[in-house]
Amino acid sequence: MNTIKDLVTSIENNIIDIRRTLHKNPELSNEEHHTSSLVKEKLSEFGIEWQDGFAQHGILGIIKGDLPGGTVALRADMDALPIQETNHHEWVSENPGKMHACGHDAHTAMLLGAGYALQNMKKEISGTVLLIFQPAEENSPHGGSKPMMDDGVFDEYTPDVIYGQHVWPSLPVGQVGIRDREMMGASDRFKVTIRGKGGHASMPHDGNDALIITNQVISSLQTIVSRSVNPLHSAVVTIGKIEGGYGYNVIPDQVTFEGTVRTFNPDIKQLVKKRFHTIIEQTADAFEGTAEVEYLDGYPATINTPEWAQQARSTAKNLLGEDAAPSLDPALAGEDFSRYLLQYPGAFIWLGTQIEDSENQKPLHDPGFKLNEKALPIGSQYLVQVALDTLLTLSKKEET
């Protein structure tokens, strides 16, 4: 009888080749034509039943065990980012301005590797394992998880538990990050346009400087976290982009700025959102300007189900060692997997992929991001093991 490690090892080079192929050919959200085709090709090659037509390019792989039992879903995202890669390895992106800078190429490859192993263990599986290949994770606030569910990805097979796995460059290979509840934050976006009255720089009294109004607005927005949010809770308000002005001697009539709000607690999110609107509107009014606010509610916070987070941690320790699941702080980065967790129990997991030259490790979403490919077979093994362990737990619960 082949072990999980044997099965994954037998396909390890294939997993790496798939990841490199995807890395060389990144596709943005809702453009995953070739990625989706490759996934379907590999699923067919491995003898895995699949369905498509979810959120345009989403795919559902179905592995039915020979024994009755529950249903566990494993999710990988497939899309890339609009970033120009600056690396120089052999599998650097060949699509200008597009890059797998968030590891979704690795997620897809690892899930395919896990699918291969599970398909070859069907006689030992009590239940069903679903392989979710999701598009458009980076397309906040719309995403791909809700469109996949809206399109019926779980109509025929409903997961009792769902897991997602994400590469994490701050963790060494062989470690995983799992928290019982908060893993990642709610990620809202905003765009604000401040309008005043233009004029000549030498005659400021005849205009109403939109830059001055914007300066006061941005400074005041920083008081939301420092003075309105309980310091024992987490919140971030970041301005990432400002556009305004025409020339050194022109008072601008309009300035636009964009940014993001990050929170964990839904009540804190609503507090920040309310204060955000109040400060902008009243500050602009105080300076006799006007403000137009576009506030987009993005992904909700990713909150694990404690029972299945603990199952995932137990699997990690049994597979990788007692020290494989260190205690970690949550991250305020947003994740579309959160919407699955609003509907189904489960957990989101960070997989250690730190490169050996850790001092030069670039973060996610950086044009120089790299990951340690030694983590790929570990990720595939882990996905297989957590699915089997969860099915076993579900069977025991059914017996009682």
Coordinates of C-alpha atoms in Angstrom, one line a residue:
M1 CA 0.0 0.0 0.0
N2 CA 1.4 3.4 -1.0
T3 CA 1.7 6.0 1.7
I4 CA 0.7 9.6 1.2
K5 CA 4.4 10.6 1.1
D6 CA 5.1 7.9 -1.5
L7 CA 2.3 9.1 -3.7
V8 CA 3.2 12.8 -3.5
T9 CA 6.9 12.0 -4.0
S10 CA 6.1 10.1 -7.1
I11 CA 4.5 13.3 -8.6
E12 CA 6.7 15.9 -6.9
N13 CA 8.5 16.9 -10.1
N14 CA 5.1 17.2 -11.8
I15 CA 3.9 19.5 -9.0
I16 CA 6.9 21.7 -9.5
D17 CA 6.6 21.7 -13.3
I18 CA 2.9 22.7 -13.0
R19 CA 3.8 25.6 -10.6
R20 CA 6.5 26.8 -13.0
T21 CA 4.3 26.6 -16.0
L22 CA 1.7 28.6 -14.3
H23 CA 4.2 31.1 -13.0
K24 CA 5.5 31.7 -16.6
N25 CA 1.9 32.2 -17.8
P26 CA 0.1 34.3 -15.2
E27 CA -3.5 35.4 -15.8
L28 CA -5.4 38.1 -14.0
S29 CA -8.7 37.7 -12.2
N30 CA -11.5 36.5 -14.5
E31 CA -8.9 35.9 -17.3
E32 CA -7.8 32.4 -16.2
H33 CA -8.5 30.7 -19.5
H34 CA -5.2 28.8 -19.9
T35 CA -4.9 28.1 -16.2
S36 CA -8.3 26.6 -16.1
S37 CA -7.6 24.5 -19.1
L38 CA -4.4 23.2 -17.6
V39 CA -6.2 22.3 -14.4
K40 CA -8.9 20.3 -16.3
E41 CA -6.2 18.6 -18.4
K42 CA -4.4 17.5 -15.2
L43 CA -7.5 16.4 -13.5
S44 CA -8.5 14.2 -16.5
E45 CA -4.9 12.9 -16.7
F46 CA -5.2 11.8 -13.0
G47 CA -8.6 10.2 -13.5
I48 CA -10.4 12.7 -11.3
E49 CA -14.0 13.6 -12.1
W50 CA -14.5 17.4 -12.6
Q51 CA -17.2 20.0 -13.3
D52 CA -16.7 23.5 -14.6
G53 CA -18.8 26.6 -15.4
F54 CA -18.5 28.2 -11.9
A55 CA -17.6 31.9 -11.9
Q56 CA -16.4 31.7 -15.5
H57 CA -13.2 29.7 -14.9
G58 CA -13.8 27.9 -11.7
I59 CA -13.5 24.1 -11.5
L60 CA -14.8 21.5 -9.0
G61 CA -12.8 18.2 -8.8
I62 CA -14.7 15.3 -7.2
I63 CA -13.0 12.3 -5.5
K64 CA -15.5 9.8 -4.1
G65 CA -14.1 7.4 -1.6
D66 CA -15.2 3.7 -1.7
L67 CA -16.5 4.0 1.8
P68 CA -19.4 6.1 3.0
G69 CA -18.7 9.3 5.0
G70 CA -18.7 13.1 5.1
T71 CA -17.5 15.7 2.6
V72 CA -14.4 17.8 2.9
A73 CA -13.5 20.6 0.4
L74 CA -10.0 21.9 -0.3
R75 CA -9.6 25.2 -2.1
A76 CA -6.9 26.7 -4.2
D77 CA -7.0 30.1 -6.0
M78 CA -5.7 30.5 -9.5
D79 CA -5.3 34.2 -10.5
A80 CA -2.2 36.4 -10.7
L81 CA -1.6 40.1 -9.9
P82 CA -1.0 43.2 -12.2
I83 CA 2.7 43.4 -11.2
Q84 CA 5.8 43.4 -13.4
E85 CA 8.1 40.7 -12.1
T86 CA 11.7 41.6 -11.4
N87 CA 13.1 38.1 -10.8
H88 CA 15.5 36.4 -13.2
H89 CA 14.9 32.6 -12.7
E90 CA 14.1 30.4 -15.7
W91 CA 10.3 30.4 -15.0
V92 CA 9.9 34.2 -14.8
S93 CA 6.6 35.6 -16.0
E94 CA 6.4 35.8 -19.8
N95 CA 3.3 38.0 -19.6
P96 CA 4.3 41.7 -19.2
G97 CA 2.7 43.4 -16.2
K98 CA 1.4 40.2 -14.8
M99 CA 2.9 38.0 -12.0
H100 CA 2.1 35.3 -9.6
A101 CA 3.3 37.4 -6.7
C102 CA 0.9 35.9 -4.2
G103 CA 1.6 32.2 -4.7
H104 CA -1.6 31.2 -6.4
D105 CA 0.4 29.2 -8.9
A106 CA 1.8 27.1 -6.0
H107 CA -1.7 26.7 -4.5
T108 CA -3.1 25.3 -7.7
A109 CA -0.1 23.0 -8.2
M110 CA -0.2 21.7 -4.6
L111 CA -4.0 21.0 -4.8
L112 CA -3.5 19.1 -8.1
G113 CA -0.7 17.0 -6.4
A114 CA -3.0 16.3 -3.4
G115 CA -5.8 15.3 -5.8
Y116 CA -3.5 12.8 -7.5
A117 CA -2.7 11.2 -4.2
L118 CA -6.3 11.2 -3.0
Q119 CA -7.5 9.6 -6.3
N120 CA -5.0 6.8 -5.7
M121 CA -6.3 6.2 -2.2
K122 CA -10.0 6.0 -3.0
K123 CA -10.3 2.5 -1.5
E124 CA -9.2 3.9 1.8
I125 CA -11.3 7.1 1.8
S126 CA -14.5 7.3 3.8
G127 CA -16.4 10.0 2.2
T128 CA -15.8 12.6 -0.6
V129 CA -13.1 15.2 -1.1
L130 CA -13.9 18.2 -3.2
L131 CA -11.1 20.1 -5.0
I132 CA -12.0 23.8 -5.5
F133 CA -10.0 25.7 -8.1
Q134 CA -11.2 29.3 -7.7
P135 CA -10.7 32.3 -10.0
A136 CA -10.6 36.0 -9.1
E137 CA -9.4 35.9 -5.5
E138 CA -7.6 39.1 -6.1
N139 CA -10.6 40.8 -7.5
S140 CA -11.8 42.5 -4.4
P141 CA -14.5 43.4 -3.4
H142 CA -16.3 41.0 -5.8
G143 CA -13.9 38.0 -5.6
G144 CA -14.5 34.5 -6.9
S145 CA -15.8 32.5 -3.9
K146 CA -19.3 34.0 -3.8
P147 CA -19.8 33.7 -7.6
M148 CA -18.7 30.1 -7.5
M149 CA -21.2 29.4 -4.7
D150 CA -23.9 31.4 -6.6
D151 CA -23.2 29.3 -9.6
G152 CA -23.9 26.1 -7.6
V153 CA -20.5 24.7 -7.0
F154 CA -21.8 23.1 -3.8
D155 CA -25.3 22.3 -5.0
E156 CA -24.6 18.6 -5.6
Y157 CA -21.9 18.1 -3.0
T158 CA -22.1 20.2 0.2
P159 CA -19.0 20.3 2.3
D160 CA -19.1 19.5 6.0
V161 CA -15.8 21.2 6.4
I162 CA -13.7 23.4 4.0
Y163 CA -10.0 24.2 4.1
G164 CA -7.9 26.8 2.3
Q165 CA -4.1 26.9 2.3
H166 CA -1.9 29.9 1.5
V167 CA 1.9 30.2 1.1
W168 CA 3.4 32.3 3.8
P169 CA 7.0 33.7 3.2
S170 CA 7.6 34.6 6.9
L171 CA 7.3 31.0 8.0
P172 CA 10.1 28.5 7.4
V173 CA 9.5 25.4 5.3
G174 CA 8.0 22.7 7.4
Q175 CA 5.9 25.0 9.5
V176 CA 2.3 26.0 9.2
G177 CA 0.3 28.9 10.7
I178 CA -3.1 28.1 12.2
R179 CA -5.2 30.2 14.6
D180 CA -8.4 29.1 16.3
R181 CA -10.4 32.1 15.2
E182 CA -9.1 35.3 13.5
M183 CA -6.7 34.6 10.7
M184 CA -7.1 37.5 8.3
G185 CA -8.9 40.9 8.2
A186 CA -11.8 42.5 6.5
S187 CA -10.5 44.5 3.6
D188 CA -12.6 47.5 2.5
R189 CA -11.6 50.0 -0.2
F190 CA -12.4 53.7 -0.7
K191 CA -12.0 56.5 -3.1
V192 CA -12.6 60.1 -2.0
T193 CA -12.8 63.2 -4.2
I194 CA -12.4 66.5 -2.5
R195 CA -13.6 69.6 -4.5
G196 CA -12.7 73.2 -3.8
K197 CA -12.2 76.2 -6.2
G198 CA -9.2 76.6 -8.4
G199 CA -7.1 79.7 -8.9
H200 CA -3.7 81.3 -9.3
A201 CA -1.1 80.4 -6.7
S202 CA -0.4 84.1 -6.1
M203 CA -4.0 84.8 -5.3
P204 CA -5.1 82.1 -2.8
H205 CA -7.9 84.3 -1.4
D206 CA -9.8 84.0 -4.7
G207 CA -9.8 80.2 -4.6
N208 CA -10.4 77.3 -2.2
D209 CA -7.4 75.0 -2.2
A210 CA -8.5 71.3 -2.5
L211 CA -5.0 70.2 -1.5
I212 CA -5.4 72.1 1.8
I213 CA -8.8 70.5 2.5
T214 CA -7.4 67.1 1.6
N215 CA -4.5 67.5 3.9
Q216 CA -6.9 68.3 6.8
V217 CA -9.1 65.4 5.9
I218 CA -6.2 62.9 5.8
S219 CA -4.7 64.1 9.0
S220 CA -8.1 63.8 10.7
L221 CA -8.7 60.3 9.4
Q222 CA -5.7 59.1 11.4
T223 CA -7.6 59.9 14.6
I224 CA -10.1 57.2 13.9
V225 CA -7.7 54.4 15.0
S226 CA -5.8 56.5 17.6
R227 CA -8.9 58.0 19.3
S228 CA -12.1 56.2 18.3
V229 CA -11.0 52.5 18.4
N230 CA -10.4 50.6 21.6
P231 CA -6.6 50.1 21.6
L232 CA -7.2 46.4 22.5
H233 CA -8.8 46.0 19.0
S234 CA -7.2 46.1 15.6
A235 CA -7.9 48.6 12.8
V236 CA -6.0 50.2 10.0
V237 CA -6.8 53.2 7.8
T238 CA -4.2 53.6 5.0
I239 CA -4.1 56.2 2.2
G240 CA -2.2 54.6 -0.7
K241 CA -2.7 57.0 -3.5
I242 CA -3.3 60.7 -4.0
E243 CA -3.8 62.6 -7.3
G244 CA -4.2 66.3 -7.6
G245 CA -2.8 69.5 -8.9
Y246 CA -1.9 70.9 -12.3
G247 CA 1.3 72.9 -11.8
Y248 CA 3.5 74.7 -9.3
N249 CA 1.6 77.9 -9.7
V250 CA -2.0 76.6 -9.8
I251 CA -4.4 76.1 -6.8
P252 CA -6.1 72.8 -7.6
D253 CA -9.9 72.6 -7.6
Q254 CA -10.0 68.8 -7.1
V255 CA -8.0 66.1 -5.3
T256 CA -8.6 62.4 -5.2
F257 CA -7.2 59.9 -2.8
E258 CA -7.7 56.1 -2.4
G259 CA -7.0 53.6 0.3
T260 CA -8.1 50.8 2.5
V261 CA -9.7 50.0 5.9
R262 CA -8.7 46.8 7.6
T263 CA -10.4 45.3 10.7
F264 CA -11.3 42.0 12.4
N265 CA -14.3 42.7 14.5
P266 CA -17.6 43.5 12.5
D267 CA -18.6 46.1 15.2
I268 CA -15.2 47.9 14.8
K269 CA -15.6 47.8 11.1
Q270 CA -18.9 49.6 11.3
L271 CA -17.5 52.1 13.8
V272 CA -14.5 52.9 11.6
K273 CA -16.8 53.2 8.5
K274 CA -19.2 55.6 10.3
R275 CA -16.3 57.8 11.6
F276 CA -14.7 57.7 8.2
H277 CA -17.7 59.3 6.5
T278 CA -18.4 61.8 9.2
I279 CA -14.8 63.1 9.3
I280 CA -14.6 63.5 5.6
E281 CA -17.9 65.2 5.1
Q282 CA -17.7 67.5 8.0
T283 CA -14.1 68.5 7.5
A284 CA -14.7 69.3 3.8
D285 CA -17.8 71.3 4.9
A286 CA -15.8 73.2 7.5
F287 CA -13.4 74.4 4.7
E288 CA -16.3 75.2 2.4
G289 CA -15.5 72.4 0.1
T290 CA -17.3 69.2 -0.9
A291 CA -16.5 65.5 -0.7
E292 CA -17.6 62.6 -2.7
V293 CA -17.0 59.2 -1.0
E294 CA -17.0 55.8 -2.7
Y295 CA -16.7 53.1 0.0
L296 CA -16.6 49.5 -1.1
D297 CA -17.2 46.8 1.5
G298 CA -14.7 44.2 0.6
Y299 CA -13.9 40.7 1.9
P300 CA -15.1 40.0 5.4
A301 CA -12.6 38.9 8.1
T302 CA -11.4 35.3 7.7
I303 CA -12.5 33.7 11.0
N304 CA -11.7 30.0 11.4
T305 CA -14.0 27.5 13.1
P306 CA -12.1 26.5 16.3
E307 CA -12.9 22.8 16.1
W308 CA -11.5 22.5 12.6
A309 CA -8.6 24.9 13.2
Q310 CA -7.6 22.5 16.1
Q311 CA -8.0 19.5 13.7
A312 CA -5.7 21.3 11.2
R313 CA -3.1 22.0 13.9
S314 CA -3.2 18.4 15.1
T315 CA -2.7 17.2 11.6
A316 CA 0.3 19.5 11.2
K317 CA 2.0 18.3 14.4
N318 CA 1.4 14.7 13.6
L319 CA 2.7 15.1 10.0
L320 CA 5.5 17.6 10.5
G321 CA 6.5 17.5 14.2
E322 CA 5.4 18.9 17.5
D323 CA 6.9 22.3 16.7
A324 CA 5.4 22.6 13.2
A325 CA 2.5 24.9 14.2
P326 CA 3.9 27.8 16.2
S327 CA 1.7 30.5 17.8
L328 CA 1.3 33.4 15.4
D329 CA -0.5 36.7 15.2
P330 CA -3.3 37.2 12.7
A331 CA -2.8 39.3 9.6
L332 CA -5.0 42.2 8.4
A333 CA -4.5 41.3 4.7
G334 CA -7.9 40.3 3.1
E335 CA -8.8 36.9 1.8
D336 CA -11.7 35.8 -0.3
F337 CA -11.8 32.4 1.4
S338 CA -13.6 34.3 4.2
R339 CA -16.9 34.0 2.3
Y340 CA -16.7 30.2 2.3
L341 CA -16.3 30.3 6.1
L342 CA -19.5 32.4 6.4
Q343 CA -21.4 29.5 5.0
Y344 CA -19.4 26.4 6.0
P345 CA -17.2 25.4 9.0
G346 CA -13.5 25.2 8.2
A347 CA -10.1 26.8 8.6
F348 CA -7.6 28.8 6.6
I349 CA -3.9 27.7 6.9
W350 CA -0.6 29.4 6.2
L351 CA 2.1 27.2 4.7
G352 CA 5.7 28.1 5.4
T353 CA 7.5 28.8 2.1
Q354 CA 10.5 31.0 3.2
I355 CA 13.5 30.9 0.9
E356 CA 16.8 29.6 2.3
D357 CA 18.3 33.1 2.0
S358 CA 15.7 34.4 4.4
E359 CA 17.2 37.9 4.7
N360 CA 16.4 38.5 1.1
Q361 CA 12.9 37.1 1.3
K362 CA 10.4 39.5 -0.4
P363 CA 6.8 39.7 0.9
L364 CA 3.7 38.7 -0.9
H365 CA 2.6 41.1 -3.7
D366 CA 6.2 42.2 -4.2
P367 CA 7.7 42.1 -7.8
G368 CA 10.6 40.2 -6.4
F369 CA 8.6 37.6 -4.5
K370 CA 9.9 34.1 -4.5
L371 CA 9.0 30.9 -2.6
N372 CA 10.8 27.8 -1.6
E373 CA 9.7 25.0 -3.8
K374 CA 10.7 22.4 -1.2
A375 CA 7.5 23.4 0.5
L376 CA 5.3 22.2 -2.4
P377 CA 5.3 18.5 -1.7
I378 CA 4.8 19.3 2.0
G379 CA 1.8 21.4 1.1
S380 CA 0.3 18.6 -1.0
Q381 CA 0.9 16.0 1.7
Y382 CA -0.6 18.2 4.3
L383 CA -3.8 18.8 2.2
V384 CA -4.2 15.1 1.8
Q385 CA -3.7 14.3 5.4
V386 CA -5.9 17.1 6.8
A387 CA -8.7 15.9 4.4
L388 CA -8.4 12.3 5.6
D389 CA -8.1 13.2 9.3
T390 CA -11.2 15.4 9.0
L391 CA -13.2 12.7 7.3
L392 CA -12.2 10.3 10.1
T393 CA -13.3 12.8 12.7
L394 CA -16.6 13.3 10.9
S395 CA -17.1 9.5 10.8
K396 CA -16.5 9.2 14.5
K397 CA -19.0 12.0 15.2
E398 CA -21.6 10.3 13.0
E399 CA -21.1 7.1 15.0
T400 CA -21.8 8.9 18.3

